[in-house]
Short mmCIF file of C-alpha atoms in Angstrom, two decimals:
data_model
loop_
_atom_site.label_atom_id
_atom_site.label_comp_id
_atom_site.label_asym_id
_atom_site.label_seq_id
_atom_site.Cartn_x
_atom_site.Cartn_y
_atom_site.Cartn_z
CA UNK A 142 -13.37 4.16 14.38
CA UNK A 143 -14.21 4.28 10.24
CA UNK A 144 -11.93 3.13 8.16
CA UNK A 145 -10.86 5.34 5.20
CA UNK A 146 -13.83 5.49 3.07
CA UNK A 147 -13.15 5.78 -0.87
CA UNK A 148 -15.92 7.14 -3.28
CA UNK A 149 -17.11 6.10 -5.74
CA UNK A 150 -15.85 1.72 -5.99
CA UNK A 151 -16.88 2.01 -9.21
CA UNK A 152 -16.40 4.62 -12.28
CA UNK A 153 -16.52 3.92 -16.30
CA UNK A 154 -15.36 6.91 -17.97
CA UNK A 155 -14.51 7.79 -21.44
CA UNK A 156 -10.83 8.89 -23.29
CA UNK A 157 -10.57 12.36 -22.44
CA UNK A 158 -12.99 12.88 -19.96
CA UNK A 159 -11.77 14.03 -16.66
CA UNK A 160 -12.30 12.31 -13.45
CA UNK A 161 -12.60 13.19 -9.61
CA UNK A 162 -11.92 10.28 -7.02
CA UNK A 163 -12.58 11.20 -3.25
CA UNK A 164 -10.90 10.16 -0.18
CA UNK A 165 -12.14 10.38 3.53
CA UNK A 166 -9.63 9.14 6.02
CA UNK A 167 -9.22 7.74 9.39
CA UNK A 168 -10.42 10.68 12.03
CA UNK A 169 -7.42 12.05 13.47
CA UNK A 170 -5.19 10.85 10.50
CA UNK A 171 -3.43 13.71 9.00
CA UNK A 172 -1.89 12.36 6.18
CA UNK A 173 -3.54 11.14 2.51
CA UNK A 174 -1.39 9.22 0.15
CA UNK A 175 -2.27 8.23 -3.43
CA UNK A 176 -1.19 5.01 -5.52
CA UNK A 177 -2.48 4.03 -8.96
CA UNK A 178 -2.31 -0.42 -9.03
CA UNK A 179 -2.59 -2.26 -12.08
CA UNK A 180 -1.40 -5.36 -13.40
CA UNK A 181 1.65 -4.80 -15.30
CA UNK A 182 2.78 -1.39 -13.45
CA UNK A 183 1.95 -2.74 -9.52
CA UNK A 184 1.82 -0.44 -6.61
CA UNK A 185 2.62 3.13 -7.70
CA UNK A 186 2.71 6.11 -5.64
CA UNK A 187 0.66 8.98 -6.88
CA UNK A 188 0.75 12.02 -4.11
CA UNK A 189 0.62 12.64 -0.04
CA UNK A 190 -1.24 15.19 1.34
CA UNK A 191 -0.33 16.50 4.63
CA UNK A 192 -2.38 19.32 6.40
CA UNK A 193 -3.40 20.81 2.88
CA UNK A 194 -0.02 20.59 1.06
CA UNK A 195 1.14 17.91 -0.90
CA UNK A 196 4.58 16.78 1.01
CA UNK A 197 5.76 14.29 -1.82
CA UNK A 198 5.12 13.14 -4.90
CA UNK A 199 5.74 10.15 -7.79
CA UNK A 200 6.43 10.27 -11.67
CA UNK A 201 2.81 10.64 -12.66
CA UNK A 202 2.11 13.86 -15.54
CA UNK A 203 0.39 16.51 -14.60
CA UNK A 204 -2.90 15.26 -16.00
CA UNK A 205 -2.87 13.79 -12.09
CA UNK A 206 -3.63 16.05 -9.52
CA UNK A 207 -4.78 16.52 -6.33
CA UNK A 208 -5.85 18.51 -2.74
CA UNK A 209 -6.60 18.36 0.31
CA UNK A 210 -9.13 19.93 2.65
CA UNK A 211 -8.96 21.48 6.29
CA UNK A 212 -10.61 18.35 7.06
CA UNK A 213 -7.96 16.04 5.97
CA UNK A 214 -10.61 14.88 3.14
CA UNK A 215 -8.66 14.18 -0.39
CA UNK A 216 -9.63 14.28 -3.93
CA UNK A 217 -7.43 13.42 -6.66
CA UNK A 218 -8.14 14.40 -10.25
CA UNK A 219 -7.11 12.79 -13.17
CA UNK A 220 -7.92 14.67 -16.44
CA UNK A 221 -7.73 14.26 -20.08
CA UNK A 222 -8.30 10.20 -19.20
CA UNK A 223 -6.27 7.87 -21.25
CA UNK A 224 -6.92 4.12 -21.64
CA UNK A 225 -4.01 3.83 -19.85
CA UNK A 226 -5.32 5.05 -16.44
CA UNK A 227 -7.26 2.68 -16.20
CA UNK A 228 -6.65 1.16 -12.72
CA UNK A 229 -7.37 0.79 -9.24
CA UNK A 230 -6.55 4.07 -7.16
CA UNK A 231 -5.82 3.45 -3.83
CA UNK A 232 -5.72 5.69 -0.92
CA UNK A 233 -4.32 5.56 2.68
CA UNK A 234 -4.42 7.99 5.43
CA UNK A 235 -1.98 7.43 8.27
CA UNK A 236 -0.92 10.25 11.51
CA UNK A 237 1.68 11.14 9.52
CA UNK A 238 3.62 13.40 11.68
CA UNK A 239 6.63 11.71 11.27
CA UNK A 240 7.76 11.43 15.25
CA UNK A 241 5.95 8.16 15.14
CA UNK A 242 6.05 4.73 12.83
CA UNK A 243 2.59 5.22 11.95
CA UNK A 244 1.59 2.42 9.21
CA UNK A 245 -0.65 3.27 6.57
CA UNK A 246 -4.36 2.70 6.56
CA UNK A 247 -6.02 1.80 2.93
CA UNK A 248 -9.38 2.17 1.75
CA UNK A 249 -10.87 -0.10 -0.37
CA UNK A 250 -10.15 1.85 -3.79
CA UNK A 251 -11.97 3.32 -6.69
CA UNK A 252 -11.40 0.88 -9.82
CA UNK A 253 -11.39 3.13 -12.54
CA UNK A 254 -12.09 1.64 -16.12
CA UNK A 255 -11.52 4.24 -19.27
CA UNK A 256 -12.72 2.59 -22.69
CA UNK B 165 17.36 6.01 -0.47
CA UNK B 166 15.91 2.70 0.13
CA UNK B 167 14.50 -0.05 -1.99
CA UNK B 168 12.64 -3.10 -1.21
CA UNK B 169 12.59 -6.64 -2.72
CA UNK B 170 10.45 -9.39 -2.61
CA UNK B 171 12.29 -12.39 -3.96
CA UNK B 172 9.33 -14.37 -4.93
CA UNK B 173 6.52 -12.82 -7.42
CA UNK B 174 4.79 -16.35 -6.94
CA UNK B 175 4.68 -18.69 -4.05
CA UNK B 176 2.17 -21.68 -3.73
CA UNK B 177 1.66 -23.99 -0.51
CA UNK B 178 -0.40 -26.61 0.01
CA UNK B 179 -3.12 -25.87 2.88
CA UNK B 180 -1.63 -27.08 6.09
CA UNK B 181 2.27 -26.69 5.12
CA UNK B 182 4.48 -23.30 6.66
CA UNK B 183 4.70 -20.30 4.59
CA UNK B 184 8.02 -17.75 3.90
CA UNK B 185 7.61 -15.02 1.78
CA UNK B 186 10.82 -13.08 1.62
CA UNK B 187 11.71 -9.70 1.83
CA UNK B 188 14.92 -7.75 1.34
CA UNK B 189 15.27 -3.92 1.93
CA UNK B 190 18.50 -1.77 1.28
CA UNK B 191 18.46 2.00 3.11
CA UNK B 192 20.98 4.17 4.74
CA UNK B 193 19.00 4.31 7.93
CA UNK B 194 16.91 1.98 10.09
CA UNK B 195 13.60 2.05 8.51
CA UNK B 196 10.16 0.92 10.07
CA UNK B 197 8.77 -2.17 7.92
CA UNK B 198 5.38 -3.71 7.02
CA UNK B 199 3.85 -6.49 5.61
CA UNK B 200 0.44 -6.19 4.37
CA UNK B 201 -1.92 -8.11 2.60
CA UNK B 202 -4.48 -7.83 0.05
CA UNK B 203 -7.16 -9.77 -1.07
CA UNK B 204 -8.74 -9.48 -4.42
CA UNK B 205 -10.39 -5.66 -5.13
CA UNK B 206 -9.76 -5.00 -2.05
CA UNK B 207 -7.37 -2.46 -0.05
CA UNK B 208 -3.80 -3.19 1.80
CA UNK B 209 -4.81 -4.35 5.25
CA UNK B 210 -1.75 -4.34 7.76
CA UNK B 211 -0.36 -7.81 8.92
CA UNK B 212 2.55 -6.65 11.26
CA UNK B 213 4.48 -3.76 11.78
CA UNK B 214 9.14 -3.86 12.76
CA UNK B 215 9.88 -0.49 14.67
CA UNK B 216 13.22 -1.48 16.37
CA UNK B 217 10.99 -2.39 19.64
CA UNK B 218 11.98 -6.41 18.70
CA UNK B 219 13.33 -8.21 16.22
CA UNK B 220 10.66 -10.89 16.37
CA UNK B 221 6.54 -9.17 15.36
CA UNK B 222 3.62 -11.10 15.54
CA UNK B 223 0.79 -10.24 13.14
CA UNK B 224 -2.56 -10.99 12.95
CA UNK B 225 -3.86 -13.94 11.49
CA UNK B 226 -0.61 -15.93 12.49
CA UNK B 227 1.59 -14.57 10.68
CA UNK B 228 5.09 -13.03 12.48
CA UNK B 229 8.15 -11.51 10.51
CA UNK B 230 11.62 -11.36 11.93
CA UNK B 231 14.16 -8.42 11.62
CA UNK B 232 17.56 -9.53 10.91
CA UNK B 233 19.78 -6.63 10.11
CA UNK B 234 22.85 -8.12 9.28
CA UNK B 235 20.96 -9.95 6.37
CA UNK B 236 18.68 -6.86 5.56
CA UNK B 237 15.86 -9.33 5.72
CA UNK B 238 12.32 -8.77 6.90
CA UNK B 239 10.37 -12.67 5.80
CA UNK B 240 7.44 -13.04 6.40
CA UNK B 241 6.28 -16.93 7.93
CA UNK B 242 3.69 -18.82 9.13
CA UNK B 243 3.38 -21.96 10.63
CA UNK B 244 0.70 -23.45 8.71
CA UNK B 245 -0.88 -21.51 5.41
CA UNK B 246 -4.99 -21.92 5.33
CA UNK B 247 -6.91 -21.28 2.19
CA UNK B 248 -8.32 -17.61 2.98
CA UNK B 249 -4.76 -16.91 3.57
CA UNK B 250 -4.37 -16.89 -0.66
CA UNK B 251 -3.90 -13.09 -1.46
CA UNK B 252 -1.00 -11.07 -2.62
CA UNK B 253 1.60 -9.72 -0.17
CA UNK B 254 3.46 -6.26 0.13
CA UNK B 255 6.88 -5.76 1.96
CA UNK B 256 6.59 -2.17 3.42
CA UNK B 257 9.73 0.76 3.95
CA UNK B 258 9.05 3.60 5.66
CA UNK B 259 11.35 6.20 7.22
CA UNK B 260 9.99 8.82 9.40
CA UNK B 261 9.21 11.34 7.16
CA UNK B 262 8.83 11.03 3.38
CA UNK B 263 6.89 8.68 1.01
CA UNK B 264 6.87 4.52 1.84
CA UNK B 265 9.07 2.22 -0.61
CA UNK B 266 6.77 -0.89 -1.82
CA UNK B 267 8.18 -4.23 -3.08
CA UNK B 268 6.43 -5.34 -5.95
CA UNK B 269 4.25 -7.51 -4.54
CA UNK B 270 4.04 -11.81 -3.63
CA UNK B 271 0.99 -13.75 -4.57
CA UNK B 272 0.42 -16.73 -2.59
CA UNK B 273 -1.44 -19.65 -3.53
CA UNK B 274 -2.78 -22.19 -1.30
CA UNK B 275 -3.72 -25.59 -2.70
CA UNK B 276 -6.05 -27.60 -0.81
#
């Protein structure tokens, strides 16, 4: 089975451009989630998707953003980039249907770098 | 609610010697937990998974956590570190439905 494919690694964008990050996940995987690392903040939860509708979501503006397709495929959008954002985004796909302890299942991130 | 700690930000081993990394959770329920790793630009790969099956999970790579609930503790061991095991380290929460609780994160360092 593929893992859960991130596109593109790499991205250099400039302040207050806008930026689309895509997500492909695990076939049969239902559910996308979103986390933003860096150094000083860590691990911080962005967005899930689940079958088209996002289900939860963290303390990010609304300059973040995000979908999903019928296809479980996710983009998340980040607009009006700040230096700030600069980070690696994360995504992991998991069943997600909640009967189960289904763990999560990362791709290998987009490092984003704003300048 | 729940909340996860990782009582270490920074552990170093020399190659050879056991590791612990330690993890604490607090929730109101009985939570699944994880321990994943990652390397350097890389994604969170998944080391072991606790679902109330046993208290005692073996991982991959030879690592194995235990579940003691009367200390809320999930560590994370193994019985001799090697130097690709050098990475950081997340301690997982996750109920059944709703978003997963993160610690912040152990880096390990093995020294040769």
């Amino acid at each position: 089975k593929a893992g859960v494919t991130q596109t593109p690694r790499y991205l250099i964008k400039t302040r207050g451009q806008q930026v689309t990050l895509s997500c492909s996940p695990i076939s049969g995987h239902r559910s996308v989630s979103w986390y933003q690392q860096t150094p000083g903040q860590g691990l911080q939860f962005l967005f899930e998707y689940f079958s088209e509708t996002q289900r939860n979501k963290g303390n990010f503006p609304g300059r973040f953003s995000g979908r999903q397709f019928s296809n479980s495929r996710s983009e998340m959008n980040v607009s009006t980039l700040e230096l700030g954002d600069s980070a690696l985004y994360l995504c992991a796909s998991s069943l997600g249907t909640g009967t189960e302890n289904s763990p999560l299942h990362f791709g290998n991130g987009t490092r984003l770098t704003v300048t | 609610a729940q909340s996860v700690t990782q009582l270490d930000s920074h552990v170093s081993v020399s190659e050879g010697t056991p590791v612990l990394l330690r993890c604490n959770y607090s929730s109101s329920y009985s939570p699944s937990l994880f321990w994943y790793v990652q390397h350097p630009n890389k994604g969170l790969q998944l080391l072991l998974k606790y679902t109330s099956a046993a208290t005692l999970v073996k991982g991959i790579n030879g690592f194995e956590a235990e579940f003691k609930k009367s200390e809320t503790s999930f560590h994370l061991t193994k019985p001799s570190a090697h130097m690709s095991d050098a990475a950081e380290y997340f301690c997982v929460a996750s109920p059944r439905a709703g978003k997963s609780t993160f610690g912040d994160g152990t880096t390990l360092t093995v020294k040769p």
